C-alpha cells in the first residue's frame, strides 16, 4: 500500500475532489487488513438502487422480494440465483465492490458484499464507471445451466428494498445500548427449554451501561446450575462492544484449577508505553508479564515457548506482549463452575469484541464453537482528522493474536462444528442453525441419534 500512496502523490494535481480522495484512502487502507479502520466525512453518490433483495446462500446469491404480508420470498422460483450483472459473473463483480473490506474473512466479505449489491450507484462510483440506465440481471436455476435475463432500471430511495439480514438480527437492529438495561429487552434474551439454556447476546454492551443485563446474566447462570444439562450462548450478528460480558461469563465457564492464555497483543506506540495506553490495555483485561502474579507468569512464559505469531514485530515500535488470561482460581471466587457442555453459536457477522469472545473460549474444556467463521477483528483504534481535507480516520494501533498465532483481522475464528443457514432461515421461516444445534444437544443429553 505504500506504493499506492507514492503513485497517488506523483499523479496528484493542484486539487482533488474530496470524494475521490476519500475513496482512494478507503481502498488503500483496506489493503492493510485493519478491519476497524474507516474514513468518514466524504460522500459517494447513493441515490439509485437495484430493485429486489439480495441474500447469501452458501457461495451463491439469492434474489428475493417481499410479499404483501412483508414476508420474504424468491423473486423467481424457477431461476432463484443471480448469475451475472451486466454480463459480469456475480462472483467476479462481488470481489470488486468493497475494496475497504478486501481482507475480511471470505464468508464475512461475501455476506456483506451480497447485501450491498442493492446500492448500485455507489458500487459503480467505487468501480469508477458510469452507471447504465438499465442493468441486465442474469438469473439462473439451481444447476446454474438454465438462465433468464431480467432488465431492470435503478430505482430511487423511496422505492429501494431493505438489506437482507437474518430475522433475529432485525429484531435488535435499532436497539440502543441503554435499551439493554430495560427489563422488557433483557427478558427476551434468556430461555431454557428441554433442559437446554439459551442466552442471546446481540451486542457486547458494557457493565456500566447495562447493569440490569449483567444482574440477569448472573441470576440466570445460578438457576442453570440445577435446571439445565447444556448451555447455548448465541453471539451471531453481534457487532461487538466491550469485553465485559466475556469476563462475566468466564466466571462460570473456566475450571477453578485452570489458567489459560487466551489473547496475546502488542501495542504500537512510543516505548515505554504511556499510562494512557496501559490503561487502555487494562480496560481490555490485557496485562504485561510483570503485572501478572507468579503462577500466571509461569503459565505465560510457558505459553510463549511454543507460541508462533504470524508476525514478528519491531520491538522499537511495538510494546512487549500484553496477555489476556482466564485464571480459574480467581474467577471461581466470584461464582461456581458450570461443568456441563457449552455451545457458542457464531456466524460471519460476529465482529470485534464478539469475535474476541469466541477466540477466547475456543479450545477450553466443555466448550464447542458452532456455526460459521467469525468476522474477526481486534484493534484498539485511534481517531484523528486530516488537517486539509477534514476527513476523519480511525485506525487500529494494537496487533491482537489468537492462541494459534493468527491475528483476528482477516482470519476470524473457525467453528468446531459447522452449521450454515438453509433456505428456510434465509426466508425468515425459522432459525435453522439454532434448531439444528438444539436437536444435536438434545440427542446427546437423551442418548438419542438426531434425524
Short mmCIF file of C-alpha atoms in Angstrom, two decimals:
data_model
loop_
_atom_site.label_atom_id
_atom_site.label_comp_id
_atom_site.label_asym_id
_atom_site.label_seq_id
_atom_site.Cartn_x
_atom_site.Cartn_y
_atom_site.Cartn_z
CA UNK A 1 0.00 0.00 0.00
CA UNK A 2 2.99 2.34 0.39
CA UNK A 3 3.42 2.27 -3.38
CA UNK A 4 -0.23 3.27 -3.75
CA UNK A 5 0.48 6.43 -1.75
CA UNK A 6 3.58 7.13 -3.84
CA UNK A 7 1.68 6.77 -7.12
CA UNK A 8 -1.16 8.94 -5.85
CA UNK A 9 1.27 11.68 -4.80
CA UNK A 10 3.05 11.55 -8.16
CA UNK A 11 -0.21 11.94 -10.10
CA UNK A 12 -1.78 14.48 -7.75
CA UNK A 13 -2.71 17.81 -9.30
CA UNK A 14 -3.27 21.13 -7.55
CA UNK A 15 -6.54 19.87 -6.11
CA UNK A 16 -8.57 16.70 -5.79
CA UNK A 17 -12.25 16.00 -5.26
CA UNK A 18 -13.00 15.06 -1.67
CA UNK A 19 -14.97 12.05 -2.92
CA UNK A 20 -12.01 10.79 -4.96
CA UNK A 21 -9.53 11.33 -2.12
CA UNK A 22 -11.80 9.61 0.38
CA UNK A 23 -12.27 6.64 -1.93
CA UNK A 24 -8.52 6.38 -2.51
CA UNK A 25 -7.83 6.34 1.23
CA UNK A 26 -10.58 3.82 1.85
CA UNK A 27 -9.26 1.45 -0.84
CA UNK A 28 -5.64 1.81 0.22
CA UNK A 29 -6.16 1.45 3.95
CA UNK A 30 -8.37 -1.54 3.20
CA UNK A 31 -5.27 -3.36 1.93
CA UNK A 32 -3.61 -3.04 5.33
CA UNK A 33 -6.05 -5.51 6.79
CA UNK A 34 -7.28 -3.33 9.64
CA UNK A 35 -10.93 -4.36 9.96
CA UNK A 36 -11.63 -1.47 12.35
CA UNK A 37 -10.31 1.24 10.05
CA UNK A 38 -12.68 3.74 8.50
CA UNK A 39 -12.71 7.02 6.57
CA UNK A 40 -15.52 9.47 7.33
CA UNK A 41 -16.92 12.78 6.07
CA UNK A 42 -16.80 12.26 2.33
CA UNK A 43 -19.85 11.49 0.23
CA UNK A 44 -20.42 8.96 -2.53
CA UNK A 45 -23.45 9.28 -4.78
CA UNK A 46 -26.01 6.94 -3.30
CA UNK A 47 -29.45 7.82 -4.65
CA UNK A 48 -30.12 5.00 -7.14
CA UNK A 49 -30.56 1.35 -6.22
CA UNK A 50 -31.16 -2.05 -7.73
CA UNK A 51 -34.67 -3.34 -7.04
CA UNK A 52 -35.11 -6.55 -5.04
CA UNK A 53 -33.28 -8.02 -2.04
CA UNK A 54 -30.01 -9.94 -2.29
CA UNK A 55 -29.13 -12.68 0.18
CA UNK A 56 -26.13 -15.02 0.55
CA UNK A 57 -26.78 -18.73 0.18
CA UNK A 58 -23.50 -20.56 0.65
CA UNK A 59 -21.40 -19.11 -2.24
CA UNK A 60 -24.42 -18.12 -4.30
CA UNK A 61 -26.68 -15.06 -4.41
CA UNK A 62 -30.43 -15.40 -3.98
CA UNK A 63 -32.71 -12.71 -5.39
CA UNK A 64 -35.69 -12.10 -3.12
CA UNK A 65 -38.79 -9.95 -2.82
CA UNK A 66 -41.20 -9.09 -0.02
CA UNK A 67 -44.79 -10.27 -0.29
CA UNK A 68 -47.80 -8.19 0.66
CA UNK A 69 -47.55 -9.60 4.19
CA UNK A 70 -43.90 -8.39 4.33
CA UNK A 71 -42.55 -11.94 4.31
CA UNK A 72 -39.57 -12.84 2.14
CA UNK A 73 -39.95 -14.99 -0.97
CA UNK A 74 -37.90 -15.97 -4.00
CA UNK A 75 -38.28 -13.45 -6.82
CA UNK A 76 -38.30 -16.24 -9.39
CA UNK A 77 -38.82 -19.78 -8.09
CA UNK A 78 -37.53 -21.35 -11.31
CA UNK A 79 -34.46 -19.10 -11.51
CA UNK A 80 -33.65 -18.13 -7.91
CA UNK A 81 -29.94 -17.26 -8.22
CA UNK A 82 -28.11 -14.23 -9.59
CA UNK A 83 -25.53 -15.43 -12.12
CA UNK A 84 -24.38 -12.22 -13.85
CA UNK A 85 -24.70 -8.45 -13.59
CA UNK A 86 -24.46 -6.76 -16.99
CA UNK A 87 -22.67 -9.82 -18.32
CA UNK A 88 -20.11 -9.94 -15.50
CA UNK A 89 -20.19 -13.13 -13.40
CA UNK A 90 -21.60 -12.30 -9.98
CA UNK A 91 -18.59 -13.79 -8.20
CA UNK A 92 -16.23 -11.53 -10.19
CA UNK A 93 -18.43 -8.48 -9.69
CA UNK A 94 -18.69 -9.01 -5.94
CA UNK A 95 -14.93 -9.23 -5.47
CA UNK A 96 -14.53 -5.65 -6.76
CA UNK A 97 -17.21 -3.70 -4.91
CA UNK A 98 -15.92 -3.46 -1.32
CA UNK A 99 -12.22 -2.58 -1.55
CA UNK A 100 -12.16 -1.42 2.07
CA UNK A 101 -13.28 -4.92 3.16
CA UNK A 102 -10.99 -6.89 0.87
CA UNK A 103 -9.05 -8.54 3.71
CA UNK A 104 -12.15 -9.71 5.59
CA UNK A 105 -12.58 -13.47 6.08
CA UNK A 106 -14.03 -14.94 2.90
CA UNK A 107 -17.56 -15.61 4.14
CA UNK A 108 -17.76 -12.30 6.02
CA UNK A 109 -16.81 -10.40 2.86
CA UNK A 110 -19.24 -12.36 0.71
CA UNK A 111 -22.21 -11.79 3.01
CA UNK A 112 -21.56 -8.07 3.29
CA UNK A 113 -20.96 -7.63 -0.44
CA UNK A 114 -24.10 -9.56 -1.39
CA UNK A 115 -26.28 -7.41 0.87
CA UNK A 116 -24.83 -4.26 -0.65
CA UNK A 117 -25.49 -5.25 -4.26
CA UNK A 118 -28.60 -3.14 -3.80
CA UNK A 119 -26.52 0.06 -3.70
CA UNK A 120 -25.69 0.02 -7.39
CA UNK A 121 -24.88 3.71 -7.88
CA UNK A 122 -22.41 3.63 -5.02
CA UNK A 123 -20.87 0.46 -6.46
CA UNK A 124 -20.35 1.98 -9.89
CA UNK A 125 -18.73 5.03 -8.29
CA UNK A 126 -16.31 2.73 -6.46
CA UNK A 127 -15.62 0.93 -9.75
CA UNK A 128 -15.07 4.33 -11.42
CA UNK A 129 -17.63 3.51 -14.11
CA UNK A 130 -20.75 5.37 -15.29
CA UNK A 131 -23.99 3.83 -14.07
CA UNK A 132 -26.01 2.41 -17.01
CA UNK A 133 -29.64 3.46 -17.30
CA UNK A 134 -30.61 -0.20 -17.34
CA UNK A 135 -29.00 -3.22 -15.70
CA UNK A 136 -29.18 -6.77 -17.05
CA UNK A 137 -29.58 -9.33 -14.27
CA UNK A 138 -28.97 -12.89 -15.41
CA UNK A 139 -30.92 -15.26 -13.19
CA UNK A 140 -30.22 -18.97 -13.14
CA UNK A 141 -31.60 -22.21 -11.77
CA UNK A 142 -30.03 -24.38 -9.08
CA UNK A 143 -27.87 -26.18 -11.65
CA UNK A 144 -26.52 -22.86 -12.97
CA UNK A 145 -27.15 -24.18 -16.51
CA UNK A 146 -30.51 -22.63 -17.41
CA UNK A 147 -30.83 -18.84 -17.39
CA UNK A 148 -33.20 -15.97 -17.92
CA UNK A 149 -32.34 -12.27 -18.24
CA UNK A 150 -34.19 -9.58 -16.35
CA UNK A 151 -33.70 -5.97 -17.47
CA UNK A 152 -34.18 -3.53 -14.60
CA UNK A 153 -33.98 0.21 -14.13
CA UNK A 154 -32.37 1.53 -10.93
CA UNK A 155 -34.95 2.94 -8.52
CA UNK A 156 -34.82 5.95 -6.23
CA UNK A 157 -34.52 5.95 -2.46
CA UNK A 158 -38.28 5.81 -1.83
CA UNK A 159 -38.58 2.55 -3.78
CA UNK A 160 -35.43 0.80 -2.63
CA UNK A 161 -35.69 -2.55 -0.87
CA UNK A 162 -34.36 -3.42 2.56
CA UNK A 163 -30.98 -5.01 3.10
CA UNK A 164 -31.20 -8.72 3.77
CA UNK A 165 -30.46 -9.75 7.34
CA UNK A 166 -31.29 -12.73 9.49
CA UNK A 167 -34.69 -12.12 11.05
CA UNK A 168 -33.32 -12.45 14.58
CA UNK A 169 -30.81 -9.67 13.81
CA UNK A 170 -33.51 -7.31 12.56
CA UNK A 171 -35.26 -7.67 15.90
CA UNK A 172 -32.38 -5.86 17.62
CA UNK A 173 -31.10 -3.71 14.75
CA UNK A 174 -32.41 -0.48 16.30
CA UNK A 175 -31.80 -1.46 19.92
CA UNK A 176 -29.63 1.11 21.67
CA UNK A 177 -27.06 0.33 24.33
CA UNK A 178 -29.24 1.79 27.07
CA UNK A 179 -32.12 -0.47 25.98
CA UNK A 180 -30.14 -3.47 27.25
CA UNK A 181 -30.73 -2.06 30.72
CA UNK A 182 -34.50 -2.42 30.33
CA UNK A 183 -36.35 -5.48 31.61
CA UNK A 184 -38.56 -5.75 28.51
CA UNK A 185 -35.45 -6.13 26.32
CA UNK A 186 -33.49 -8.31 28.73
CA UNK A 187 -36.30 -10.83 29.26
CA UNK A 188 -36.23 -11.84 25.58
CA UNK A 189 -32.56 -12.80 25.68
CA UNK A 190 -32.78 -15.73 28.12
CA UNK A 191 -34.59 -19.04 27.81
CA UNK A 192 -34.45 -22.64 28.97
CA UNK A 193 -36.19 -25.43 27.09
CA UNK A 194 -35.74 -29.20 27.35
CA UNK A 195 -33.04 -28.54 29.96
CA UNK A 196 -31.02 -26.55 27.41
CA UNK A 197 -30.26 -23.00 28.49
CA UNK A 198 -30.09 -20.26 25.88
CA UNK A 199 -28.51 -16.80 26.10
CA UNK A 200 -28.69 -14.44 23.13
CA UNK A 201 -26.12 -11.64 23.12
CA UNK A 202 -26.89 -9.19 20.27
CA UNK A 203 -24.28 -6.65 21.44
CA UNK A 204 -21.23 -6.72 23.73
CA UNK A 205 -22.56 -3.99 25.98
CA UNK A 206 -20.60 -2.67 28.93
CA UNK A 207 -21.41 -3.40 32.56
CA UNK A 208 -21.72 0.28 33.44
CA UNK A 209 -24.25 0.87 30.65
CA UNK A 210 -26.41 -2.19 31.33
CA UNK A 211 -26.08 -3.34 34.96
CA UNK A 212 -29.54 -4.98 34.86
CA UNK A 213 -28.43 -7.20 31.97
CA UNK A 214 -25.44 -8.38 33.99
CA UNK A 215 -27.66 -8.99 37.02
CA UNK A 216 -29.93 -11.14 34.86
CA UNK A 217 -26.94 -12.93 33.34
CA UNK A 218 -25.72 -13.94 36.79
CA UNK A 219 -29.13 -14.92 38.14
CA UNK A 220 -29.77 -17.00 35.01
CA UNK A 221 -26.45 -18.80 35.36
CA UNK A 222 -27.19 -19.54 39.01
CA UNK A 223 -30.55 -21.05 38.01
CA UNK A 224 -28.80 -23.03 35.28
CA UNK A 225 -26.68 -24.86 37.85
CA UNK A 226 -29.51 -27.25 38.71
CA UNK A 227 -32.06 -26.69 35.93
CA UNK A 228 -30.01 -27.46 32.81
CA UNK A 229 -27.84 -30.06 31.14
CA UNK A 230 -26.30 -27.80 28.47
CA UNK A 231 -26.00 -24.13 27.52
CA UNK A 232 -26.08 -22.23 24.22
CA UNK A 233 -24.55 -18.75 24.03
CA UNK A 234 -25.58 -17.04 20.79
CA UNK A 235 -23.32 -14.24 19.50
CA UNK A 236 -24.37 -14.39 15.86
CA UNK A 237 -24.69 -11.00 14.17
CA UNK A 238 -23.09 -9.36 17.22
CA UNK A 239 -21.12 -6.33 16.05
CA UNK A 240 -19.02 -6.02 19.20
CA UNK A 241 -18.57 -3.52 22.01
CA UNK A 242 -16.61 -4.25 25.21
CA UNK A 243 -15.08 -7.37 26.76
CA UNK A 244 -17.19 -7.10 29.92
CA UNK A 245 -19.57 -9.95 29.03
CA UNK A 246 -16.63 -12.19 28.14
CA UNK A 247 -15.14 -11.93 31.61
CA UNK A 248 -18.54 -12.03 33.32
CA UNK A 249 -19.33 -15.40 31.73
CA UNK A 250 -15.78 -16.65 32.25
CA UNK A 251 -16.60 -16.87 35.97
CA UNK A 252 -18.82 -19.85 35.15
CA UNK A 253 -17.03 -21.39 32.16
CA UNK A 254 -13.44 -21.84 33.35
CA UNK A 255 -12.47 -24.70 35.67
CA UNK A 256 -11.10 -23.46 39.03
CA UNK A 257 -7.85 -25.41 38.54
CA UNK A 258 -7.17 -23.96 35.08
CA UNK A 259 -5.30 -20.91 33.83
CA UNK A 260 -5.48 -20.14 30.11
CA UNK A 261 -3.65 -17.61 27.96
CA UNK A 262 -6.47 -16.61 25.63
CA UNK A 263 -5.18 -13.49 23.85
CA UNK A 264 -1.73 -12.03 23.22
CA UNK A 265 -1.28 -8.46 21.99
CA UNK A 266 1.30 -5.83 21.18
CA UNK A 267 0.56 -2.11 21.26
CA UNK A 268 2.12 0.20 18.68
CA UNK A 269 3.19 3.38 20.48
CA UNK A 270 6.27 5.22 21.76
CA UNK A 271 8.21 2.91 24.08
CA UNK A 272 7.89 2.73 27.05
CA UNK A 273 4.11 2.87 26.90
CA UNK A 274 2.38 5.87 28.39
CA UNK A 275 -0.06 5.42 31.27
CA UNK A 276 -2.89 6.20 28.84
CA UNK A 277 -2.01 3.24 26.62
CA UNK A 278 -1.54 0.97 29.63
CA UNK A 279 -4.97 1.92 30.94
CA UNK A 280 -6.50 1.23 27.53
CA UNK A 281 -4.98 -2.26 27.55
CA UNK A 282 -6.02 -2.89 31.15
CA UNK A 283 -9.59 -1.96 30.22
CA UNK A 284 -9.43 -4.91 27.82
CA UNK A 285 -8.11 -7.19 30.58
CA UNK A 286 -4.66 -7.23 28.98
CA UNK A 287 -1.58 -7.11 31.22
CA UNK A 288 2.20 -7.23 30.82
CA UNK A 289 4.19 -10.15 32.19
CA UNK A 290 5.35 -8.09 35.18
CA UNK A 291 1.75 -7.27 36.08
CA UNK A 292 0.75 -10.94 36.38
CA UNK A 293 1.07 -12.93 39.58
CA UNK A 294 3.81 -15.56 39.91
CA UNK A 295 1.73 -18.54 38.75
CA UNK A 296 0.30 -16.57 35.83
CA UNK A 297 3.82 -15.51 34.84
CA UNK A 298 4.87 -19.16 34.72
CA UNK A 299 1.87 -20.02 32.54
CA UNK A 300 2.51 -17.07 30.19
CA UNK A 301 6.23 -17.85 29.93
CA UNK A 302 5.49 -21.48 29.14
CA UNK A 303 2.91 -20.41 26.55
CA UNK A 304 5.45 -18.20 24.75
CA UNK A 305 7.85 -21.14 24.32
CA UNK A 306 5.50 -22.74 21.78
CA UNK A 307 3.67 -19.61 20.58
CA UNK A 308 4.33 -18.89 16.89
CA UNK A 309 2.92 -15.47 15.94
CA UNK A 310 2.32 -14.89 12.25
CA UNK A 311 4.13 -11.55 12.52
CA UNK A 312 7.44 -10.72 14.20
CA UNK A 313 7.02 -7.07 15.15
CA UNK A 314 9.69 -4.41 15.64
CA UNK A 315 10.40 -4.03 19.37
CA UNK A 316 11.26 -0.37 18.79
CA UNK A 317 7.75 0.34 17.52
CA UNK A 318 5.66 -2.15 19.47
CA UNK A 319 5.32 -2.89 23.16
CA UNK A 320 6.16 -6.12 24.89
CA UNK A 321 3.41 -8.73 24.90
CA UNK A 322 0.28 -7.99 26.89
CA UNK A 323 -1.62 -11.11 27.90
CA UNK A 324 -5.30 -11.88 28.22
CA UNK A 325 -5.67 -14.66 30.80
CA UNK A 326 -8.52 -16.61 32.31
CA UNK A 327 -7.47 -17.62 35.81
CA UNK A 328 -9.97 -20.19 37.03
CA UNK A 329 -8.92 -19.90 40.66
CA UNK A 330 -9.55 -16.16 40.76
CA UNK A 331 -12.75 -16.45 38.74
CA UNK A 332 -14.11 -19.22 40.99
CA UNK A 333 -14.08 -16.84 43.96
CA UNK A 334 -16.91 -14.93 42.29
CA UNK A 335 -19.23 -17.78 41.23
CA UNK A 336 -19.36 -21.53 40.53
CA UNK A 337 -18.05 -23.67 37.66
CA UNK A 338 -20.69 -24.73 35.12
CA UNK A 339 -19.33 -28.22 34.37
CA UNK A 340 -21.76 -29.05 31.56
CA UNK A 341 -21.48 -28.70 27.77
CA UNK A 342 -21.44 -25.14 26.46
CA UNK A 343 -22.03 -24.28 22.80
CA UNK A 344 -21.16 -20.83 21.44
CA UNK A 345 -23.19 -20.14 18.29
CA UNK A 346 -21.41 -17.85 15.81
CA UNK A 347 -21.56 -16.57 12.25
CA UNK A 348 -19.70 -14.36 9.80
CA UNK A 349 -21.24 -11.23 11.34
CA UNK A 350 -19.78 -11.90 14.80
CA UNK A 351 -17.33 -8.99 14.86
CA UNK A 352 -14.84 -7.12 17.05
CA UNK A 353 -15.39 -7.84 20.78
CA UNK A 354 -17.82 -10.62 19.81
CA UNK A 355 -15.09 -12.28 17.74
CA UNK A 356 -12.69 -11.87 20.68
CA UNK A 357 -15.30 -13.59 22.88
CA UNK A 358 -15.29 -16.58 20.53
CA UNK A 359 -11.50 -16.74 20.22
CA UNK A 360 -11.10 -16.54 24.00
CA UNK A 361 -13.30 -19.57 24.71
CA UNK A 362 -12.27 -21.73 21.74
CA UNK A 363 -10.41 -24.81 22.92
CA UNK A 364 -11.46 -24.53 26.56
CA UNK A 365 -12.76 -27.70 28.19
CA UNK A 366 -16.51 -28.37 27.74
CA UNK A 367 -16.89 -25.52 25.21
CA UNK A 368 -17.63 -26.04 21.50
CA UNK A 369 -17.82 -23.31 18.85
CA UNK A 370 -20.67 -23.87 16.38
CA UNK A 371 -21.79 -22.07 13.21
CA UNK A 372 -19.64 -20.29 10.61
CA UNK A 373 -16.28 -18.49 10.83
CA UNK A 374 -16.43 -15.12 12.60
CA UNK A 375 -15.52 -11.76 11.07
CA UNK A 376 -12.55 -11.42 13.40
CA UNK A 377 -11.19 -8.06 14.48
CA UNK A 378 -9.45 -6.53 17.47
CA UNK A 379 -7.60 -3.26 17.24
CA UNK A 380 -7.67 -0.56 19.99
CA UNK A 381 -8.43 2.17 17.47
CA UNK A 382 -7.35 5.81 17.46
CA UNK A 383 -9.22 8.59 15.69
CA UNK A 384 -7.78 11.67 14.07
CA UNK A 385 -8.67 14.30 11.47
CA UNK A 386 -6.68 15.22 8.36
CA UNK A 387 -5.94 18.97 8.51
CA UNK A 388 -6.63 19.95 4.89
CA UNK A 389 -9.49 17.67 3.82
CA UNK A 390 -11.07 17.41 7.31
CA UNK A 391 -11.61 13.71 6.66
CA UNK A 392 -11.86 11.70 9.88
CA UNK A 393 -9.85 8.48 10.10
CA UNK A 394 -10.00 5.58 12.51
CA UNK A 395 -7.01 3.21 12.54
CA UNK A 396 -6.06 0.38 14.87
CA UNK A 397 -2.91 0.62 16.99
CA UNK A 398 -2.84 -2.86 18.51
CA UNK A 399 -1.96 -6.22 16.97
CA UNK A 400 -4.10 -8.91 18.58
CA UNK A 401 -3.08 -12.57 18.27
CA UNK A 402 -5.23 -15.61 18.84
CA UNK A 403 -3.85 -18.60 20.72
CA UNK A 404 -2.76 -20.25 17.45
CA UNK A 405 -0.64 -17.24 16.45
CA UNK A 406 -3.03 -15.90 13.84
CA UNK A 407 -4.35 -12.39 14.21
CA UNK A 408 -8.10 -11.92 14.40
CA UNK A 409 -8.31 -9.46 11.50
CA UNK A 410 -8.76 -11.23 8.18
CA UNK A 411 -8.95 -14.71 9.70
CA UNK A 412 -11.66 -14.81 12.33
CA UNK A 413 -12.21 -17.94 14.39
CA UNK A 414 -13.40 -21.16 12.79
CA UNK A 415 -16.14 -23.27 14.38
CA UNK A 416 -15.54 -26.72 15.82
CA UNK A 417 -18.85 -27.75 14.27
CA UNK A 418 -20.05 -26.04 11.10
CA UNK A 419 -23.77 -25.31 10.78
CA UNK A 420 -24.85 -22.97 7.98
CA UNK A 421 -28.12 -21.25 7.16
CA UNK A 422 -30.54 -23.03 4.90
CA UNK A 423 -33.19 -21.54 2.62
CA UNK A 424 -35.79 -21.52 5.40
CA UNK A 425 -33.60 -19.36 7.60
CA UNK A 426 -32.78 -17.05 4.71
CA UNK A 427 -36.51 -16.60 4.05
CA UNK A 428 -37.23 -15.91 7.76
CA UNK A 429 -39.30 -19.09 8.17
CA UNK A 430 -37.24 -20.38 11.09
CA UNK A 431 -33.83 -20.20 12.73
CA UNK A 432 -32.35 -23.37 11.27
CA UNK A 433 -28.90 -23.00 12.82
CA UNK A 434 -30.31 -22.74 16.33
CA UNK A 435 -32.86 -25.51 15.74
CA UNK A 436 -30.20 -27.90 14.39
CA UNK A 437 -27.95 -27.19 17.35
CA UNK A 438 -30.78 -27.73 19.84
CA UNK A 439 -31.59 -31.06 18.18
CA UNK A 440 -27.95 -32.18 18.35
CA UNK A 441 -27.67 -31.25 22.02
CA UNK A 442 -30.98 -32.87 22.92
CA UNK A 443 -29.89 -36.08 21.22
CA UNK A 444 -26.68 -36.09 23.26
CA UNK A 445 -28.29 -35.45 26.61
CA UNK A 446 -31.00 -38.06 25.94
CA UNK A 447 -28.61 -40.52 24.24
CA UNK A 448 -30.57 -40.47 21.00
CA UNK A 449 -29.41 -40.12 17.41
CA UNK A 450 -30.58 -36.87 15.73
CA UNK A 451 -32.50 -37.21 12.50
#
